[in-house]
XYZ file of C-alpha atoms in Angstrom:
132
model
C 129.187 90.858 82.091
C 131.964 93.306 82.821
C 129.975 96.141 81.279
C 126.949 95.267 83.440
C 129.133 95.153 86.570
C 130.869 98.409 85.680
C 127.586 100.217 85.021
C 126.073 98.928 88.274
C 129.052 99.255 90.599
C 129.256 102.982 91.221
C 125.580 103.719 91.980
C 125.635 100.883 94.517
C 128.829 102.069 96.195
C 127.675 105.677 96.358
C 124.262 104.785 97.816
C 125.758 102.395 100.368
C 128.410 104.886 101.469
C 125.776 107.599 101.796
C 123.572 105.337 103.902
C 126.429 104.343 106.190
C 127.449 107.956 106.810
C 123.976 109.542 107.170
C 123.510 108.461 110.776
C 122.407 110.665 113.630
C 125.590 111.417 115.587
C 123.633 111.666 118.831
C 122.544 108.055 118.377
C 126.127 106.916 117.853
C 127.227 108.914 120.909
C 124.482 107.251 122.937
C 125.635 103.769 121.935
C 129.250 104.691 122.692
C 128.269 106.030 126.117
C 126.596 102.683 126.788
C 129.924 100.961 125.984
C 128.807 99.789 122.557
C 131.523 98.241 120.405
C 132.296 99.255 116.833
C 130.660 96.057 115.676
C 127.488 96.821 117.618
C 127.404 100.355 116.228
C 127.703 98.939 112.723
C 125.158 96.122 113.082
C 122.601 97.919 115.243
C 122.854 101.508 114.003
C 124.700 102.015 110.719
C 123.522 98.971 108.753
C 119.782 99.337 109.528
C 120.099 103.034 108.679
C 121.835 102.198 105.383
C 119.330 99.560 104.221
C 116.945 102.029 102.511
C 119.917 103.545 100.658
C 121.191 100.084 99.721
C 117.805 99.127 98.342
C 117.647 102.387 96.384
C 120.963 101.365 94.787
C 119.639 97.873 94.118
C 116.567 99.317 92.398
C 118.806 101.378 90.136
C 121.024 98.389 89.462
C 118.100 96.112 88.621
C 117.576 98.076 85.442
C 121.118 99.291 84.821
C 122.518 95.759 84.889
C 120.076 94.632 82.193
C 121.052 97.635 80.065
C 124.753 96.914 80.634
C 124.327 93.269 79.670
C 122.547 94.204 76.452
C 125.212 96.770 75.572
C 127.843 94.108 76.212
C 126.012 91.798 73.837
C 125.879 94.589 71.244
C 129.658 94.890 71.398
C 131.007 91.374 71.765
C 128.464 88.607 71.399
C 127.181 86.255 68.767
C 124.201 85.120 70.847
C 121.708 86.729 73.187
C 119.132 89.470 72.912
C 121.643 92.203 72.097
C 123.092 90.185 69.243
C 119.570 89.364 68.071
C 118.731 93.083 67.940
C 121.880 93.783 65.886
C 121.202 90.894 63.480
C 117.511 91.798 63.171
C 118.449 95.439 62.546
C 120.726 94.494 59.686
C 118.073 92.272 58.106
C 115.268 94.800 58.816
C 113.331 92.295 60.961
C 111.303 94.805 62.982
C 109.109 92.254 64.819
C 112.208 90.494 66.166
C 113.602 93.799 67.406
C 110.381 94.689 69.199
C 110.075 91.181 70.653
C 113.617 91.459 72.006
C 112.861 94.864 73.497
C 109.726 93.497 75.154
C 111.697 90.613 76.679
C 114.365 93.041 77.909
C 111.673 95.241 79.458
C 110.068 92.289 81.217
C 113.460 91.198 82.553
C 114.154 94.678 83.929
C 110.695 94.959 85.480
C 111.013 91.471 86.966
C 114.341 92.246 88.599
C 112.967 95.535 89.900
C 109.928 93.741 91.354
C 112.197 91.229 93.114
C 114.108 94.071 94.747
C 110.854 95.755 95.827
C 109.612 92.516 97.396
C 112.934 91.994 99.177
C 112.802 95.581 100.447
C 109.293 95.121 101.833
C 110.425 91.997 103.665
C 113.786 93.259 104.957
C 113.010 96.948 105.573
C 109.342 97.085 106.629
C 109.830 100.272 108.661
C 110.720 102.235 105.508
C 108.041 100.913 103.173
C 105.114 101.582 105.478
C 104.090 97.927 105.728
C 104.463 97.734 109.526
C 101.195 96.938 111.269
C 100.185 99.499 113.950
């Protein structure tokens, strides 16, 4: 799990930090001139602006975390799909390797689809699903 967390951590942090800093300064100045607090600036301006960046990081992490988990199983596991691939590779069991790869692919695609659905629900203004 540590490998999956390590692989996923930095893309998420970089995307979130980018989203929080890429805000129109005129908009922040407007909120400040209207006596907006730091909390209001964060919740009403910075966070909604950062959501598309956060979801971009989550989309990356949906696949990177699966890859990291499998690599972790390659290194230090006696069970799981990564260990099954190693064992099947040693015994030349090609169908088991391909079955494991198919399951891994479906897991990655499933996690990615969950993030896309969450993005459409939580950030409709970015995905174009807002009704006119």
